[in-house]
C-alpha cells in the first residue's frame, strides 16, 4: 500500500491536472521537502512537494534532486491554505470526485449530465485510505452505472417489442375474423344460388311432366 505522503501529493496533483509521476519522483519530492516520516507528513511538506513536482513537470527544475528554492517555499506557504490535517489523512471533497468521474468518463468516450455525475458520485466512498482506492471506486461506479443504463435501454426495447407483438397479434385476429365473415358470406351466397338453381330445375321438370 502507498504511504500517506505519496497518496496526498498524488491526489493534489491530480486535482490540478498533473499526472504521470513515478515513484522516484515522489521520493525526490520527499527528500526535497525533508519529509522523514512518509506516513505522517505535515501540511507544509505536502504543499511544498506538490509545487516541487509541478515545477519539475514544467521544466522549472533542471534535475529531479535539485533543492527547492527558499523563495518558492515562502510563496507556497503564504499563498496556499490547505484543509487537510497534518496527519496526512486523505481528504477528497465531493466536487473532486465529480471531476474524477468527468475525466474518467471522457476517457471512456462517455458524456454525462450533471445529475448523472452527482448520482455516480454518491456511490463513491470519499473516506478511502488511498487515492488509488478512490480512483478504483470511480471506475467501478462508472461501470455499474453503464450496466444500469444498458439494462434500462434493454427493458425499454423489450416493452416496445411486446407492444408491437400485441398489435400484430390483434391485427392478425381482426384480419382472421374479417376473412371468416367473408367466407361465411360467400358460402351463404353459394348455398342460396344452389337452392335457387334447384328450384328452377324443379319447376322446369314439373312443366315438362305436365306437358306429357
Short mmCIF file of C-alpha atoms in Angstrom, two decimals:
data_model
loop_
_atom_site.label_atom_id
_atom_site.label_comp_id
_atom_site.label_asym_id
_atom_site.label_seq_id
_atom_site.Cartn_x
_atom_site.Cartn_y
_atom_site.Cartn_z
CA UNK A 1 0.00 0.00 0.00
CA UNK A 2 1.28 3.51 -0.80
CA UNK A 3 2.35 5.82 2.01
CA UNK A 4 0.27 8.84 3.04
CA UNK A 5 2.77 11.32 1.65
CA UNK A 6 2.54 9.83 -1.86
CA UNK A 7 -1.24 9.43 -1.70
CA UNK A 8 -1.90 13.03 -0.71
CA UNK A 9 0.63 14.57 -3.09
CA UNK A 10 -0.74 12.47 -5.96
CA UNK A 11 -4.32 13.48 -5.12
CA UNK A 12 -3.48 17.18 -5.05
CA UNK A 13 -1.58 16.97 -8.33
CA UNK A 14 -4.45 15.09 -9.96
CA UNK A 15 -6.93 17.80 -8.93
CA UNK A 16 -4.68 20.38 -10.60
CA UNK A 17 -4.33 18.34 -13.80
CA UNK A 18 -0.87 16.86 -13.20
CA UNK A 19 -0.35 13.11 -13.69
CA UNK A 20 2.29 10.59 -14.74
CA UNK A 21 4.78 10.97 -11.90
CA UNK A 22 6.84 7.93 -10.96
CA UNK A 23 7.66 6.50 -7.55
CA UNK A 24 11.14 8.02 -7.87
CA UNK A 25 9.55 11.43 -8.47
CA UNK A 26 7.64 11.22 -5.19
CA UNK A 27 10.77 10.01 -3.42
CA UNK A 28 12.71 13.00 -4.80
CA UNK A 29 9.94 15.34 -3.66
CA UNK A 30 10.01 13.84 -0.16
CA UNK A 31 13.77 14.35 0.03
CA UNK A 32 13.46 17.90 -1.30
CA UNK A 33 10.97 18.94 1.38
CA UNK A 34 12.80 16.93 4.10
CA UNK A 35 9.85 14.64 4.88
CA UNK A 36 11.41 11.92 7.03
CA UNK A 37 8.14 10.23 8.05
CA UNK A 38 6.20 9.42 4.86
CA UNK A 39 3.19 8.23 6.82
CA UNK A 40 2.96 11.43 8.87
CA UNK A 41 3.68 14.38 6.56
CA UNK A 42 2.86 17.92 7.58
CA UNK A 43 0.59 20.25 5.66
CA UNK A 44 3.56 22.40 4.65
CA UNK A 45 5.54 19.42 3.40
CA UNK A 46 2.64 18.26 1.23
CA UNK A 47 2.18 21.74 -0.23
CA UNK A 48 5.89 22.11 -0.93
CA UNK A 49 6.08 18.66 -2.54
CA UNK A 50 3.19 19.49 -4.88
CA UNK A 51 4.87 22.70 -6.02
CA UNK A 52 8.18 20.87 -6.40
CA UNK A 53 6.70 18.27 -8.77
CA UNK A 54 4.65 20.88 -10.67
CA UNK A 55 7.85 22.85 -11.20
CA UNK A 56 9.64 19.71 -12.32
CA UNK A 57 6.84 18.88 -14.78
CA UNK A 58 7.12 22.34 -16.37
CA UNK A 59 10.92 22.12 -16.53
CA UNK A 60 11.46 24.82 -13.93
CA UNK A 61 13.81 22.46 -12.14
CA UNK A 62 16.86 21.27 -14.04
CA UNK A 63 17.21 17.91 -12.29
CA UNK A 64 14.94 15.80 -10.12
CA UNK A 65 17.04 16.11 -6.98
CA UNK A 66 17.62 19.89 -7.15
CA UNK A 67 16.70 21.57 -3.81
CA UNK A 68 13.53 23.65 -3.71
CA UNK A 69 14.39 27.35 -3.65
CA UNK A 70 13.68 29.21 -0.43
CA UNK A 71 11.66 31.80 -2.36
CA UNK A 72 9.42 29.10 -3.82
CA UNK A 73 8.80 27.62 -0.39
CA UNK A 74 7.91 31.02 1.04
CA UNK A 75 5.43 31.75 -1.78
CA UNK A 76 3.79 28.36 -1.40
CA UNK A 77 3.38 28.73 2.36
CA UNK A 78 1.89 32.22 2.05
CA UNK A 79 -0.45 31.68 -0.93
CA UNK A 80 -1.90 28.23 -0.37
CA UNK A 81 -4.23 27.36 2.53
CA UNK A 82 -4.88 23.67 2.85
CA UNK A 83 -7.75 21.97 4.70
CA UNK A 84 -6.16 18.54 5.15
CA UNK A 85 -4.99 17.62 8.68
CA UNK A 86 -1.28 17.39 9.42
CA UNK A 87 -1.60 13.64 9.95
CA UNK A 88 -1.65 13.31 6.15
CA UNK A 89 -5.04 11.58 6.08
CA UNK A 90 -6.55 11.59 2.62
CA UNK A 91 -9.34 14.16 2.24
CA UNK A 92 -11.22 14.32 -1.07
CA UNK A 93 -14.19 16.64 -1.49
CA UNK A 94 -17.35 15.55 -3.38
CA UNK A 95 -16.64 18.08 -6.13
CA UNK A 96 -13.22 16.50 -6.62
CA UNK A 97 -14.87 13.11 -7.08
CA UNK A 98 -17.16 14.73 -9.65
CA UNK A 99 -14.10 15.93 -11.59
CA UNK A 100 -12.60 12.44 -11.43
CA UNK A 101 -15.83 10.96 -12.79
CA UNK A 102 -15.99 13.52 -15.60
CA UNK A 103 -12.36 12.89 -16.59
CA UNK A 104 -12.71 9.10 -16.42
CA UNK A 105 -15.97 9.17 -18.37
CA UNK A 106 -14.33 11.35 -21.01
CA UNK A 107 -11.52 8.80 -21.36
CA UNK A 108 -14.20 6.14 -21.90
CA UNK A 109 -15.93 8.27 -24.52
CA UNK A 110 -18.99 8.86 -22.33
CA UNK A 111 -20.67 12.23 -21.84
CA UNK A 112 -22.64 12.56 -18.59
CA UNK A 113 -25.11 15.16 -17.41
CA UNK A 114 -24.57 16.98 -14.12
CA UNK A 115 -27.31 14.89 -12.48
CA UNK A 116 -25.72 11.66 -13.70
CA UNK A 117 -22.33 12.75 -12.32
CA UNK A 118 -23.92 13.53 -8.94
CA UNK A 119 -25.70 10.17 -8.89
CA UNK A 120 -22.46 8.30 -9.55
CA UNK A 121 -20.50 10.41 -7.05
CA UNK A 122 -22.99 9.48 -4.31
CA UNK A 123 -21.87 5.85 -4.59
CA UNK A 124 -18.16 6.66 -4.11
CA UNK A 125 -16.70 6.39 -0.61
CA UNK A 126 -14.55 9.52 -0.25
CA UNK A 127 -13.14 8.31 3.09
CA UNK A 128 -10.94 5.70 1.39
CA UNK A 129 -7.38 5.41 2.67
CA UNK A 130 -5.61 5.83 -0.67
CA UNK A 131 -6.07 7.87 -3.81
CA UNK A 132 -5.85 4.69 -5.91
CA UNK A 133 -8.78 3.22 -3.97
CA UNK A 134 -10.92 6.25 -4.79
CA UNK A 135 -9.98 6.04 -8.48
CA UNK A 136 -10.87 2.36 -8.46
CA UNK A 137 -14.24 3.17 -6.86
CA UNK A 138 -14.87 5.83 -9.50
CA UNK A 139 -14.20 3.34 -12.30
CA UNK A 140 -16.38 0.69 -10.63
CA UNK A 141 -19.20 3.21 -10.15
CA UNK A 142 -19.00 4.25 -13.81
CA UNK A 143 -19.16 0.65 -15.00
CA UNK A 144 -22.09 -0.07 -12.67
CA UNK A 145 -23.92 3.00 -13.97
CA UNK A 146 -23.23 1.93 -17.56
CA UNK A 147 -24.68 -1.52 -16.81
CA UNK A 148 -27.71 0.06 -15.15
CA UNK A 149 -28.30 2.34 -18.15
CA UNK A 150 -27.90 -0.57 -20.56
CA UNK A 151 -30.43 -2.59 -18.58
CA UNK A 152 -32.88 0.30 -18.74
CA UNK A 153 -32.46 0.50 -22.51
CA UNK A 154 -32.94 -3.27 -22.82
CA UNK A 155 -36.11 -3.08 -20.71
CA UNK A 156 -37.45 -0.25 -22.88
CA UNK A 157 -36.73 -2.24 -26.04
CA UNK A 158 -38.47 -5.28 -24.55
CA UNK A 159 -41.53 -3.20 -23.70
CA UNK A 160 -41.61 -1.79 -27.23
CA UNK A 161 -41.28 -5.24 -28.79
CA UNK A 162 -44.09 -6.52 -26.58
CA UNK A 163 -46.39 -3.71 -27.69
CA UNK A 164 -45.52 -4.35 -31.33
CA UNK A 165 -46.17 -8.07 -30.96
CA UNK A 166 -49.51 -7.41 -29.26
CA UNK A 167 -50.53 -5.05 -32.05
CA UNK A 168 -49.52 -7.57 -34.73
CA UNK A 169 -51.50 -10.32 -32.98
CA UNK A 170 -54.55 -8.06 -32.66
CA UNK A 171 -54.35 -7.08 -36.31
CA UNK A 172 -53.97 -10.74 -37.28
CA UNK A 173 -57.02 -11.70 -35.23
CA UNK A 174 -59.02 -8.87 -36.75
CA UNK A 175 -58.00 -9.91 -40.24
CA UNK A 176 -58.87 -13.52 -39.47
CA UNK A 177 -62.30 -12.51 -38.19
CA UNK A 178 -62.92 -10.43 -41.30
CA UNK A 179 -61.82 -13.31 -43.51
CA UNK A 180 -64.05 -15.71 -41.60
CA UNK A 181 -67.01 -13.40 -42.03
CA UNK A 182 -66.21 -13.01 -45.70
CA UNK A 183 -66.01 -16.75 -46.26
CA UNK A 184 -69.26 -17.25 -44.37
CA UNK A 185 -70.94 -14.72 -46.62
CA UNK A 186 -69.59 -16.35 -49.75
CA UNK A 187 -70.70 -19.79 -48.53
CA UNK A 188 -74.19 -18.48 -47.81
CA UNK A 189 -74.38 -16.88 -51.25
CA UNK A 190 -73.31 -20.10 -52.93
CA UNK A 191 -75.87 -22.09 -50.95
CA UNK A 192 -78.60 -19.63 -51.92
CA UNK A 193 -77.54 -19.87 -55.54
CA UNK A 194 -77.65 -23.66 -55.44
CA UNK A 195 -81.09 -23.62 -53.86
CA UNK A 196 -82.33 -21.20 -56.49
CA UNK A 197 -80.95 -23.38 -59.28
CA UNK A 198 -82.56 -26.48 -57.82
CA UNK A 199 -85.87 -24.66 -57.56
CA UNK A 200 -85.65 -23.54 -61.18
CA UNK A 201 -84.80 -27.07 -62.36
CA UNK A 202 -87.70 -28.50 -60.34
CA UNK A 203 -90.07 -26.05 -61.99
CA UNK A 204 -88.83 -26.93 -65.47
CA UNK A 205 -89.17 -30.66 -64.78
CA UNK A 206 -92.67 -30.14 -63.41
CA UNK A 207 -93.73 -28.30 -66.57
CA UNK A 208 -92.20 -30.96 -68.80
CA UNK A 209 -94.08 -33.72 -66.95
CA UNK A 210 -97.32 -31.80 -67.21
CA UNK A 211 -96.88 -31.35 -70.93
CA UNK A 212 -96.52 -35.10 -71.47
#
